[in-house]
CSV table of C-alpha atoms in Angstrom, one decimal:
chain,number,residue,atom,x,y,z
A,1,MET,CA,-90.6,-46.0,119.6
A,2,ILE,CA,-88.5,-47.5,122.4
A,3,PRO,CA,-87.9,-44.7,125.0
A,4,TRP,CA,-84.4,-43.8,126.2
A,5,GLU,CA,-83.4,-45.2,129.6
A,6,LYS,CA,-80.7,-43.5,131.8
A,7,LEU,CA,-78.3,-46.2,133.0
A,8,ASP,CA,-75.8,-44.2,134.9
A,9,THR,CA,-74.3,-40.7,135.5
A,10,ALA,CA,-70.7,-39.8,136.1
A,11,ARG,CA,-69.2,-36.5,137.2
A,12,ILE,CA,-66.3,-35.2,135.1
A,13,PRO,CA,-63.3,-34.6,137.4
A,14,GLY,CA,-62.6,-31.0,138.0
A,15,THR,CA,-66.1,-29.9,137.0
A,16,ASP,CA,-69.7,-29.9,138.2
A,17,ASP,CA,-70.8,-31.4,135.0
A,18,GLU,CA,-72.2,-35.0,134.6
A,19,LEU,CA,-72.0,-37.5,131.7
A,20,ARG,CA,-75.2,-39.5,131.2
A,21,LEU,CA,-75.1,-43.1,129.8
A,22,MET,CA,-78.4,-43.7,127.9
A,23,ARG,CA,-79.7,-46.8,126.3
A,24,ARG,CA,-82.6,-47.4,123.8
A,25,GLY,CA,-82.8,-51.1,122.9
A,26,LYS,CA,-79.3,-52.0,121.7
A,27,GLU,CA,-78.4,-48.3,121.0
A,28,PHE,CA,-76.2,-46.4,123.5
A,29,SER,CA,-75.6,-42.7,123.9
A,30,ILE,CA,-73.3,-40.7,126.1
A,31,LYS,CA,-74.5,-37.1,126.7
A,32,LEU,CA,-73.3,-34.0,128.4
A,33,GLY,CA,-76.2,-31.6,129.0
A,34,SER,CA,-78.0,-31.2,125.6
A,35,ASN,CA,-74.9,-32.4,123.7
A,36,GLU,CA,-74.6,-36.0,122.5
A,37,LEU,CA,-70.9,-36.8,122.7
A,38,MET,CA,-71.2,-40.2,121.0
A,39,ASN,CA,-73.8,-42.7,119.8
A,40,SER,CA,-73.2,-46.4,119.2
A,41,ARG,CA,-74.8,-46.1,115.8
A,42,LEU,CA,-72.4,-43.4,114.5
A,43,SER,CA,-68.9,-44.6,114.5
A,44,GLY,CA,-67.5,-43.9,111.0
A,45,SER,CA,-65.5,-40.7,111.7
A,46,GLU,CA,-64.1,-42.0,115.1
A,47,GLU,CA,-62.9,-45.2,113.3
A,48,ALA,CA,-61.4,-43.1,110.5
A,49,LEU,CA,-59.4,-41.2,113.2
A,50,ALA,CA,-57.6,-44.4,114.0
A,51,THR,CA,-57.3,-45.9,110.5
A,52,LEU,CA,-56.0,-42.7,108.9
A,53,ALA,CA,-53.4,-42.2,111.7
A,54,ALA,CA,-52.3,-45.8,111.6
A,55,LYS,CA,-51.8,-45.5,107.8
A,56,ARG,CA,-49.3,-42.7,108.4
A,57,ILE,CA,-47.2,-44.9,110.7
A,58,GLU,CA,-47.6,-48.3,109.0
A,59,LYS,CA,-43.9,-48.6,108.3
A,60,VAL,CA,-42.9,-48.0,111.9
A,61,GLU,CA,-41.7,-51.0,113.8
A,62,SER,CA,-43.4,-51.5,117.2
A,63,PRO,CA,-45.5,-48.3,116.8
A,64,GLN,CA,-46.5,-46.4,120.0
A,65,MET,CA,-50.0,-44.9,119.9
A,66,LEU,CA,-51.7,-42.7,122.5
A,67,ILE,CA,-55.5,-42.3,122.4
A,68,GLY,CA,-57.2,-39.5,124.3
A,69,GLY,CA,-60.7,-40.6,125.3
A,70,LEU,CA,-62.1,-44.2,125.5
A,71,GLY,CA,-65.7,-43.3,124.7
A,72,MET,CA,-67.4,-46.3,123.1
A,73,GLY,CA,-64.1,-47.7,121.9
A,74,PHE,CA,-64.6,-47.0,118.2
A,75,THR,CA,-61.2,-45.5,117.8
A,76,LEU,CA,-59.5,-48.2,119.9
A,77,ARG,CA,-61.0,-51.1,118.0
A,78,ALA,CA,-60.2,-49.6,114.7
A,79,ALA,CA,-56.6,-49.1,115.7
A,80,LEU,CA,-56.3,-52.7,116.9
A,81,ALA,CA,-57.6,-53.9,113.6
A,82,VAL,CA,-55.0,-52.0,111.6
A,83,LEU,CA,-51.9,-52.1,113.8
A,84,GLY,CA,-49.7,-55.2,114.1
A,85,SER,CA,-48.9,-57.4,117.0
A,86,GLU,CA,-45.9,-55.4,118.0
A,87,ALA,CA,-47.9,-52.2,118.5
A,88,SER,CA,-48.6,-50.6,121.9
A,89,ILE,CA,-51.7,-48.5,122.5
A,90,VAL,CA,-52.2,-46.4,125.6
A,91,VAL,CA,-55.8,-45.1,126.1
A,92,ALA,CA,-56.2,-42.2,128.5
A,93,GLU,CA,-59.7,-41.8,130.0
A,94,LEU,CA,-60.3,-39.1,132.5
A,95,VAL,CA,-63.7,-40.4,133.8
A,96,PRO,CA,-63.3,-43.7,135.6
A,97,ALA,CA,-67.0,-44.5,135.1
A,98,VAL,CA,-66.5,-44.6,131.3
A,99,VAL,CA,-64.1,-47.5,131.7
A,100,ALA,CA,-66.6,-49.2,134.0
A,101,TRP,CA,-69.3,-48.7,131.4
A,102,ALA,CA,-67.1,-50.3,128.8
A,103,ARG,CA,-66.6,-53.4,131.0
A,104,GLY,CA,-70.3,-53.4,132.1
A,105,PRO,CA,-73.3,-52.3,130.1
A,106,MET,CA,-71.4,-51.7,126.9
A,107,ALA,CA,-69.2,-54.9,127.2
A,108,GLU,CA,-70.8,-56.3,124.0
A,109,ILE,CA,-69.8,-53.3,122.0
A,110,PHE,CA,-66.2,-53.5,123.2
A,111,GLY,CA,-65.8,-57.2,122.8
A,112,ASP,CA,-62.2,-58.3,123.8
A,113,SER,CA,-60.6,-55.0,122.9
A,114,LEU,CA,-59.8,-54.0,126.5
A,115,ASN,CA,-58.1,-57.3,127.2
A,116,ASP,CA,-55.9,-57.1,124.1
A,117,PRO,CA,-52.2,-57.4,125.2
A,118,ARG,CA,-51.4,-54.4,123.1
A,119,VAL,CA,-53.7,-52.1,125.1
A,120,THR,CA,-53.1,-50.2,128.4
A,121,ILE,CA,-56.0,-48.2,129.9
A,122,ARG,CA,-54.9,-45.3,132.1
A,123,GLU,CA,-57.5,-43.4,134.1
A,124,ALA,CA,-55.7,-40.1,133.7
A,125,ASP,CA,-55.7,-36.7,132.0
A,126,ILE,CA,-54.4,-37.1,128.5
A,127,ALA,CA,-52.7,-33.7,128.8
A,128,GLU,CA,-50.6,-34.9,131.7
A,129,ILE,CA,-49.4,-38.0,129.8
A,130,ILE,CA,-48.5,-35.8,126.8
A,131,ARG,CA,-46.5,-33.4,129.0
A,132,SER,CA,-44.6,-36.2,130.7
A,133,HIS,CA,-43.1,-37.7,127.6
A,134,ARG,CA,-40.6,-36.6,125.0
A,135,SER,CA,-40.3,-38.3,121.6
A,136,LYS,CA,-42.3,-41.3,122.9
A,137,PHE,CA,-45.3,-41.7,120.5
A,138,ASP,CA,-45.7,-42.3,116.8
A,139,ALA,CA,-49.3,-41.1,116.9
A,140,ILE,CA,-51.4,-39.1,119.4
A,141,LEU,CA,-55.2,-39.3,118.8
A,142,LEU,CA,-57.5,-36.8,120.5
A,143,ASP,CA,-61.2,-37.5,120.7
A,144,VAL,CA,-62.0,-36.0,124.1
A,145,ASP,CA,-64.3,-33.1,123.0
A,146,ASN,CA,-66.5,-32.2,120.1
A,147,GLY,CA,-63.7,-30.1,118.5
A,148,PRO,CA,-60.6,-28.0,119.5
A,149,GLU,CA,-62.1,-26.5,122.5
A,150,GLY,CA,-62.9,-27.8,126.0
A,151,LEU,CA,-66.5,-29.0,125.8
A,152,THR,CA,-66.3,-31.8,128.3
A,153,ARG,CA,-64.4,-29.5,130.7
A,154,LYS,CA,-62.8,-26.1,130.4
A,155,GLY,CA,-59.4,-27.4,131.3
A,156,ASN,CA,-59.2,-29.2,128.0
A,157,ASP,CA,-58.7,-25.9,126.2
A,158,ALA,CA,-55.1,-26.2,127.1
A,159,LEU,CA,-54.8,-29.3,124.8
A,160,TYR,CA,-55.6,-27.1,121.8
A,161,SER,CA,-53.6,-24.0,122.8
A,162,ALA,CA,-50.2,-23.1,121.4
A,163,GLY,CA,-48.6,-24.6,124.5
A,164,GLY,CA,-50.6,-27.8,124.3
A,165,LEU,CA,-49.8,-28.3,120.6
A,166,ASN,CA,-46.1,-27.7,121.3
A,167,ALA,CA,-46.3,-30.3,124.1
A,168,ALA,CA,-47.9,-32.8,121.7
A,169,ARG,CA,-45.2,-32.1,119.1
A,170,THR,CA,-42.5,-32.7,121.8
A,171,ALA,CA,-44.2,-36.0,122.8
A,172,LEU,CA,-44.1,-37.3,119.2
A,173,ARG,CA,-41.3,-38.9,117.4
A,174,PRO,CA,-40.0,-37.4,114.1
A,175,GLY,CA,-42.6,-38.2,111.5
A,176,GLY,CA,-45.3,-38.8,114.2
A,177,VAL,CA,-48.8,-37.6,113.7
A,178,LEU,CA,-51.3,-35.7,115.9
A,179,ALA,CA,-54.8,-36.6,114.8
A,180,ILE,CA,-57.8,-34.7,116.2
A,181,TRP,CA,-61.5,-35.4,115.7
A,182,SER,CA,-64.0,-32.5,115.4
A,183,SER,CA,-67.7,-32.1,114.7
A,184,GLY,CA,-66.8,-29.3,112.3
A,185,PRO,CA,-64.1,-27.1,110.9
A,186,ASN,CA,-62.1,-24.4,112.7
A,187,ALA,CA,-59.9,-22.2,110.6
A,188,ALA,CA,-58.2,-20.6,113.6
A,189,PHE,CA,-57.1,-24.0,115.0
A,190,THR,CA,-55.8,-25.1,111.6
A,191,LYS,CA,-53.6,-22.0,111.6
A,192,ARG,CA,-52.5,-22.7,115.2
A,193,LEU,CA,-51.4,-26.2,114.2
A,194,ARG,CA,-49.3,-24.9,111.4
A,195,SER,CA,-47.8,-22.2,113.7
A,196,ALA,CA,-46.8,-25.1,116.0
A,197,GLY,CA,-44.7,-26.6,113.2
A,198,PHE,CA,-47.0,-29.3,111.9
A,199,GLU,CA,-47.8,-30.2,108.4
A,200,VAL,CA,-51.6,-30.1,108.3
A,201,ASN,CA,-54.3,-32.0,106.3
A,202,GLU,CA,-58.0,-31.5,107.0
A,203,ILE,CA,-60.1,-34.5,106.1
A,204,ASN,CA,-63.9,-34.6,106.0
A,205,ILE,CA,-65.5,-37.8,107.0
A,206,ARG,CA,-69.2,-38.9,107.2
A,207,ALA,CA,-70.3,-39.7,110.7
A,208,THR,CA,-71.8,-43.0,109.5
A,209,GLY,CA,-68.7,-44.0,107.6
A,210,ARG,CA,-70.8,-44.2,104.5
A,211,GLY,CA,-72.0,-41.8,101.8
A,212,ARG,CA,-74.7,-40.2,103.9
A,213,GLY,CA,-75.0,-38.4,107.2
A,214,VAL,CA,-73.4,-35.3,108.8
A,215,ARG,CA,-69.8,-34.6,108.0
A,216,HIS,CA,-67.1,-34.5,110.7
A,217,LEU,CA,-63.5,-33.3,110.4
A,218,ILE,CA,-60.2,-34.9,111.2
A,219,TRP,CA,-57.0,-32.9,111.4
A,220,MET,CA,-53.9,-34.9,110.5
A,221,ALA,CA,-50.9,-33.0,111.7
A,222,THR,CA,-47.5,-34.4,111.0
A,223,LYS,CA,-44.3,-33.6,112.9
A,224,GLY,CA,-41.5,-33.0,110.4
């Protein structure tokens, strides 16, 4: 068994917590404490986050997508594969080192995705981008925590609060979709989405993208 090697650490802005980039052979992992936030071998549900959202906006000309969290780029690459040449994708990544990892040790995983002309990378808080726009985006995708609570930093709780959901709804165009990745279900959050005026679907997806492995959950919340 090849041992894990720690390649780098990065402090999360506004916290005392650190992300750790680990490598074992060709496998990468990003960890926070004892939690594995992502693994290069488990991409199915993150890819589904993008493909399901893109399907909802496929008839939109020049669609505008906002992705919260660059991670290992699974969601971004899946979105690029589905959306046409007129699309625009903004990726908000709070931790600058994650962008550096994407261009450095994980460059082979990312391929040319960061240089795609449809893509803009912003080293910024996704919540600030959402709050600063009105009727701008056709889809907002959130994959910044392990579910609708602030795991990577407590400040992310605001994203999933009633106020945060109202801000997301305001930032969406009519018919736009808010898609949120989670490691598991949360009935209270589903209720909160509906209270914010979204039409909500809960979709269970295998982490591997195939018929085996743990199940993750994606909320697809549509603005009427």
